[in-house]
mmCIF file of N, CA and C in Angstrom:
data_model
loop_
_atom_site.group_PDB
_atom_site.id
_atom_site.type_symbol
_atom_site.label_atom_id
_atom_site.label_comp_id
_atom_site.label_asym_id
_atom_site.label_seq_id
_atom_site.Cartn_x
_atom_site.Cartn_y
_atom_site.Cartn_z
ATOM 1 N N MET A 10 8.731 -57.167 -0.989
ATOM 2 C CA MET A 10 7.799 -56.079 -1.184
ATOM 3 C C MET A 10 6.495 -56.454 -0.462
ATOM 4 N N PRO A 11 5.962 -55.533 0.385
ATOM 5 C CA PRO A 11 4.744 -55.873 1.117
ATOM 6 C C PRO A 11 3.541 -55.913 0.194
ATOM 7 N N ARG A 12 2.620 -56.752 0.554
ATOM 8 C CA ARG A 12 1.408 -56.910 -0.242
ATOM 9 C C ARG A 12 0.388 -55.836 0.155
ATOM 10 N N ARG A 13 -0.257 -55.239 -0.817
ATOM 11 C CA ARG A 13 -1.231 -54.190 -0.551
ATOM 12 C C ARG A 13 -2.636 -54.772 -0.513
ATOM 13 N N ASP A 14 -3.466 -54.224 0.379
ATOM 14 C CA ASP A 14 -4.868 -54.649 0.436
ATOM 15 C C ASP A 14 -5.623 -54.070 -0.748
ATOM 16 N N PRO A 15 -6.563 -54.810 -1.316
ATOM 17 C CA PRO A 15 -7.334 -54.264 -2.436
ATOM 18 C C PRO A 15 -8.278 -53.142 -1.993
ATOM 19 N N ASP A 16 -8.735 -53.193 -0.727
ATOM 20 C CA ASP A 16 -9.634 -52.145 -0.227
ATOM 21 C C ASP A 16 -8.836 -51.191 0.662
ATOM 22 N N PRO A 17 -9.083 -49.888 0.523
ATOM 23 C CA PRO A 17 -8.382 -48.950 1.403
ATOM 24 C C PRO A 17 -8.894 -49.096 2.834
ATOM 25 N N PRO A 18 -8.127 -48.676 3.801
ATOM 26 C CA PRO A 18 -8.588 -48.783 5.186
ATOM 27 C C PRO A 18 -9.794 -47.882 5.433
ATOM 28 N N PHE A 19 -10.536 -48.213 6.449
ATOM 29 C CA PHE A 19 -11.727 -47.448 6.804
ATOM 30 C C PHE A 19 -11.312 -46.042 7.212
ATOM 31 N N ARG A 20 -11.900 -45.006 6.579
ATOM 32 C CA ARG A 20 -11.487 -43.632 6.829
ATOM 33 C C ARG A 20 -12.586 -42.781 7.461
ATOM 34 N N GLY A 21 -13.788 -43.222 7.541
ATOM 35 C CA GLY A 21 -14.847 -42.405 8.127
ATOM 36 C C GLY A 21 -16.212 -42.984 7.819
ATOM 37 N N PRO A 22 -17.264 -42.339 8.316
ATOM 38 C CA PRO A 22 -18.596 -42.904 8.133
ATOM 39 C C PRO A 22 -19.092 -42.869 6.694
ATOM 40 N N TRP A 23 -18.464 -42.052 5.826
ATOM 41 C CA TRP A 23 -18.943 -41.963 4.448
ATOM 42 C C TRP A 23 -18.028 -42.681 3.467
ATOM 43 N N SER A 24 -17.098 -43.445 3.948
ATOM 44 C CA SER A 24 -16.143 -44.074 3.038
ATOM 45 C C SER A 24 -16.772 -45.186 2.205
ATOM 46 N N ASP A 25 -17.902 -45.720 2.628
ATOM 47 C CA ASP A 25 -18.512 -46.797 1.860
ATOM 48 C C ASP A 25 -19.518 -46.276 0.828
ATOM 49 N N LEU A 26 -19.700 -44.953 0.740
ATOM 50 C CA LEU A 26 -20.628 -44.398 -0.236
ATOM 51 C C LEU A 26 -19.982 -44.370 -1.616
ATOM 52 N N PRO A 27 -20.789 -44.453 -2.667
ATOM 53 C CA PRO A 27 -20.219 -44.355 -4.022
ATOM 54 C C PRO A 27 -19.742 -42.926 -4.274
ATOM 55 N N PRO A 28 -18.805 -42.749 -5.197
ATOM 56 C CA PRO A 28 -18.325 -41.395 -5.491
ATOM 57 C C PRO A 28 -19.449 -40.547 -6.085
ATOM 58 N N PRO A 29 -19.403 -39.223 -5.890
ATOM 59 C CA PRO A 29 -20.463 -38.365 -6.438
ATOM 60 C C PRO A 29 -20.425 -38.350 -7.960
ATOM 61 N N GLU A 30 -21.590 -38.093 -8.538
ATOM 62 C CA GLU A 30 -21.657 -38.024 -10.002
ATOM 63 C C GLU A 30 -20.970 -36.752 -10.492
ATOM 64 N N PRO A 31 -20.245 -36.826 -11.586
ATOM 65 C CA PRO A 31 -19.612 -35.618 -12.115
ATOM 66 C C PRO A 31 -20.684 -34.646 -12.614
ATOM 67 N N PRO A 32 -20.405 -33.332 -12.600
ATOM 68 C CA PRO A 32 -21.406 -32.373 -13.070
ATOM 69 C C PRO A 32 -21.690 -32.559 -14.552
ATOM 70 N N LYS A 33 -22.914 -32.239 -14.913
ATOM 71 C CA LYS A 33 -23.318 -32.380 -16.308
ATOM 72 C C LYS A 33 -22.575 -31.353 -17.162
ATOM 73 N N ARG A 34 -21.978 -31.804 -18.238
ATOM 74 C CA ARG A 34 -21.218 -30.909 -19.110
ATOM 75 C C ARG A 34 -22.161 -30.204 -20.065
ATOM 76 N N GLU A 35 -21.896 -28.922 -20.246
ATOM 77 C CA GLU A 35 -22.686 -28.138 -21.185
ATOM 78 C C GLU A 35 -21.773 -27.659 -22.305
ATOM 79 N N GLY A 36 -22.331 -27.559 -23.477
ATOM 80 C CA GLY A 36 -21.555 -27.120 -24.624
ATOM 81 C C GLY A 36 -21.338 -25.620 -24.617
ATOM 82 N N PRO A 37 -20.464 -25.120 -25.475
ATOM 83 C CA PRO A 37 -20.175 -23.685 -25.532
ATOM 84 C C PRO A 37 -21.393 -22.848 -25.930
ATOM 85 N N MET A 38 -22.337 -23.426 -26.649
ATOM 86 C CA MET A 38 -23.516 -22.667 -27.054
ATOM 87 C C MET A 38 -24.350 -22.303 -25.828
ATOM 88 N N ARG A 39 -24.405 -23.145 -24.823
ATOM 89 C CA ARG A 39 -25.173 -22.856 -23.614
ATOM 90 C C ARG A 39 -24.481 -21.779 -22.780
ATOM 91 N N TRP A 40 -23.152 -21.696 -22.835
ATOM 92 C CA TRP A 40 -22.422 -20.700 -22.059
ATOM 93 C C TRP A 40 -22.777 -19.293 -22.523
ATOM 94 N N ARG A 41 -22.847 -19.089 -23.842
ATOM 95 C CA ARG A 41 -23.140 -17.760 -24.368
ATOM 96 C C ARG A 41 -24.550 -17.323 -24.012
ATOM 97 N N ALA A 42 -25.479 -18.260 -23.993
ATOM 98 C CA ALA A 42 -26.870 -17.906 -23.712
ATOM 99 C C ALA A 42 -27.040 -17.468 -22.260
ATOM 100 N N ARG A 43 -26.361 -18.125 -21.333
ATOM 101 C CA ARG A 43 -26.521 -17.816 -19.920
ATOM 102 C C ARG A 43 -25.569 -16.740 -19.439
ATOM 103 N N GLY A 44 -24.467 -16.592 -20.069
ATOM 104 C CA GLY A 44 -23.452 -15.659 -19.597
ATOM 105 C C GLY A 44 -22.501 -16.388 -18.655
ATOM 106 N N ALA A 45 -21.431 -15.722 -18.310
ATOM 107 C CA ALA A 45 -20.408 -16.364 -17.489
ATOM 108 C C ALA A 45 -20.858 -16.528 -16.044
ATOM 109 N N ARG A 46 -21.687 -15.610 -15.530
ATOM 110 C CA ARG A 46 -22.050 -15.650 -14.116
ATOM 111 C C ARG A 46 -23.390 -16.300 -13.863
ATOM 112 N N GLY A 47 -24.154 -16.615 -14.864
ATOM 113 C CA GLY A 47 -25.461 -17.207 -14.654
ATOM 114 C C GLY A 47 -26.551 -16.218 -15.029
ATOM 115 N N ALA A 48 -27.765 -16.705 -15.109
ATOM 116 C CA ALA A 48 -28.856 -15.887 -15.610
ATOM 117 C C ALA A 48 -29.419 -14.944 -14.558
ATOM 118 N N ARG A 49 -29.482 -15.354 -13.299
ATOM 119 C CA ARG A 49 -30.205 -14.564 -12.310
ATOM 120 C C ARG A 49 -29.317 -13.828 -11.327
ATOM 121 N N GLU A 50 -28.021 -13.896 -11.469
ATOM 122 C CA GLU A 50 -27.157 -13.190 -10.535
ATOM 123 C C GLU A 50 -27.123 -11.708 -10.867
ATOM 124 N N PRO A 51 -27.146 -10.848 -9.859
ATOM 125 C CA PRO A 51 -27.097 -9.411 -10.142
ATOM 126 C C PRO A 51 -25.715 -8.987 -10.620
ATOM 127 N N ILE A 52 -25.664 -7.841 -11.255
ATOM 128 C CA ILE A 52 -24.379 -7.327 -11.738
ATOM 129 C C ILE A 52 -23.483 -6.988 -10.555
ATOM 130 N N ILE A 53 -24.068 -6.337 -9.553
ATOM 131 C CA ILE A 53 -23.310 -5.990 -8.342
ATOM 132 C C ILE A 53 -23.837 -6.871 -7.223
ATOM 133 N N SER A 54 -23.027 -7.791 -6.773
ATOM 134 C CA SER A 54 -23.490 -8.722 -5.743
ATOM 135 C C SER A 54 -23.080 -8.282 -4.344
ATOM 136 N N ASN A 55 -22.141 -7.365 -4.241
ATOM 137 C CA ASN A 55 -21.680 -6.942 -2.934
ATOM 138 C C ASN A 55 -21.740 -5.421 -2.854
ATOM 139 N N TRP A 56 -22.839 -4.899 -2.337
ATOM 140 C CA TRP A 56 -23.054 -3.455 -2.277
ATOM 141 C C TRP A 56 -22.116 -2.790 -1.284
ATOM 142 N N ARG A 57 -21.778 -3.472 -0.204
ATOM 143 C CA ARG A 57 -20.874 -2.890 0.783
ATOM 144 C C ARG A 57 -19.499 -2.655 0.161
ATOM 145 N N GLY A 58 -19.017 -3.609 -0.608
ATOM 146 C CA GLY A 58 -17.723 -3.440 -1.282
ATOM 147 C C GLY A 58 -17.750 -2.291 -2.273
ATOM 148 N N LEU A 59 -18.873 -2.152 -2.982
ATOM 149 C CA LEU A 59 -19.000 -1.046 -3.932
ATOM 150 C C LEU A 59 -18.980 0.299 -3.204
ATOM 151 N N LEU A 60 -19.658 0.370 -2.062
ATOM 152 C CA LEU A 60 -19.655 1.616 -1.292
ATOM 153 C C LEU A 60 -18.257 1.953 -0.770
ATOM 154 N N ILE A 61 -17.518 0.947 -0.352
ATOM 155 C CA ILE A 61 -16.150 1.181 0.119
ATOM 156 C C ILE A 61 -15.269 1.717 -1.008
ATOM 157 N N VAL A 62 -15.383 1.125 -2.176
ATOM 158 C CA VAL A 62 -14.578 1.571 -3.319
ATOM 159 C C VAL A 62 -14.956 3.001 -3.713
ATOM 160 N N LEU A 63 -16.245 3.298 -3.743
ATOM 161 C CA LEU A 63 -16.667 4.662 -4.081
ATOM 162 C C LEU A 63 -16.184 5.671 -3.042
ATOM 163 N N PHE A 64 -16.231 5.289 -1.774
ATOM 164 C CA PHE A 64 -15.712 6.176 -0.726
ATOM 165 C C PHE A 64 -14.221 6.437 -0.929
ATOM 166 N N LEU A 65 -13.464 5.382 -1.202
ATOM 167 C CA LEU A 65 -12.024 5.543 -1.383
ATOM 168 C C LEU A 65 -11.685 6.368 -2.624
ATOM 169 N N LEU A 66 -12.515 6.273 -3.646
ATOM 170 C CA LEU A 66 -12.231 7.017 -4.872
ATOM 171 C C LEU A 66 -12.630 8.486 -4.791
ATOM 172 N N PHE A 67 -13.760 8.788 -4.141
ATOM 173 C CA PHE A 67 -14.297 10.140 -4.213
ATOM 174 C C PHE A 67 -14.237 10.916 -2.900
ATOM 175 N N VAL A 68 -14.485 10.296 -1.783
ATOM 176 C CA VAL A 68 -14.585 11.017 -0.520
ATOM 177 C C VAL A 68 -13.234 11.092 0.188
ATOM 178 N N ALA A 69 -12.515 9.985 0.243
ATOM 179 C CA ALA A 69 -11.253 9.946 0.981
ATOM 180 C C ALA A 69 -10.224 10.953 0.452
ATOM 181 N N PRO A 70 -10.048 11.138 -0.847
ATOM 182 C CA PRO A 70 -9.075 12.151 -1.291
ATOM 183 C C PRO A 70 -9.441 13.566 -0.858
ATOM 184 N N ALA A 71 -10.738 13.888 -0.886
ATOM 185 C CA ALA A 71 -11.159 15.219 -0.454
ATOM 186 C C ALA A 71 -10.913 15.404 1.046
ATOM 187 N N LEU A 72 -11.201 14.389 1.836
ATOM 188 C CA LEU A 72 -10.935 14.466 3.275
ATOM 189 C C LEU A 72 -9.443 14.589 3.559
ATOM 190 N N ALA A 73 -8.626 13.833 2.838
ATOM 191 C CA ALA A 73 -7.175 13.901 3.043
ATOM 192 C C ALA A 73 -6.638 15.277 2.672
ATOM 193 N N SER A 74 -7.175 15.857 1.604
ATOM 194 C CA SER A 74 -6.739 17.194 1.208
ATOM 195 C C SER A 74 -7.132 18.220 2.263
ATOM 196 N N TRP A 75 -8.332 18.120 2.796
ATOM 197 C CA TRP A 75 -8.793 19.040 3.838
ATOM 198 C C TRP A 75 -7.919 18.946 5.095
ATOM 199 N N VAL A 76 -7.622 17.696 5.508
ATOM 200 C CA VAL A 76 -6.765 17.493 6.688
ATOM 201 C C VAL A 76 -5.362 18.033 6.418
ATOM 202 N N ALA A 77 -4.847 17.823 5.217
ATOM 203 C CA ALA A 77 -3.514 18.344 4.888
ATOM 204 C C ALA A 77 -3.500 19.864 4.942
ATOM 205 N N HIS A 78 -4.546 20.526 4.465
ATOM 206 C CA HIS A 78 -4.608 21.986 4.537
ATOM 207 C C HIS A 78 -4.711 22.469 5.978
ATOM 208 N N LEU A 79 -5.438 21.764 6.811
ATOM 209 C CA LEU A 79 -5.503 22.119 8.230
ATOM 210 C C LEU A 79 -4.128 22.033 8.888
ATOM 211 N N ILE A 80 -3.417 20.961 8.594
ATOM 212 C CA ILE A 80 -2.080 20.782 9.187
ATOM 213 C C ILE A 80 -1.128 21.863 8.678
ATOM 214 N N MET A 81 -1.184 22.167 7.382
ATOM 215 C CA MET A 81 -0.300 23.212 6.846
ATOM 216 C C MET A 81 -0.630 24.577 7.448
ATOM 217 N N ALA A 82 -1.924 24.837 7.667
ATOM 218 C CA ALA A 82 -2.297 26.117 8.280
ATOM 219 C C ALA A 82 -1.817 26.191 9.728
ATOM 220 N N GLN A 83 -1.842 25.066 10.435
ATOM 221 C CA GLN A 83 -1.350 25.044 11.807
ATOM 222 C C GLN A 83 0.169 25.323 11.830
ATOM 223 N N MET A 84 0.890 24.744 10.882
ATOM 224 C CA MET A 84 2.330 24.937 10.832
ATOM 225 C C MET A 84 2.697 26.368 10.458
ATOM 226 N N ALA A 85 1.870 27.013 9.639
ATOM 227 C CA ALA A 85 2.139 28.391 9.223
ATOM 228 C C ALA A 85 1.743 29.382 10.296
ATOM 229 N N GLY A 86 0.956 28.942 11.273
ATOM 230 C CA GLY A 86 0.573 29.806 12.368
ATOM 231 C C GLY A 86 -0.670 30.627 12.081
ATOM 232 N N ARG A 87 -1.500 30.212 11.205
ATOM 233 C CA ARG A 87 -2.729 30.952 10.909
ATOM 234 C C ARG A 87 -3.854 30.572 11.823
#
């Protein structure tokens, strides 16, 4: 069985740094006070996504219905 080196091989310029400190643990009481997303984050963080969803829900069906009526009128010969 081959003998293993106690130190791992050199892997990069940061391999000799100590491991990062683990994040500070907070109890469940702190979670309720801050909320799941944090204290200062807005409710809607992506306005472009909200506009796309609103367009798909309200505007796109009306446009599709209008286009469908145009096509049906063309087929009927009006």
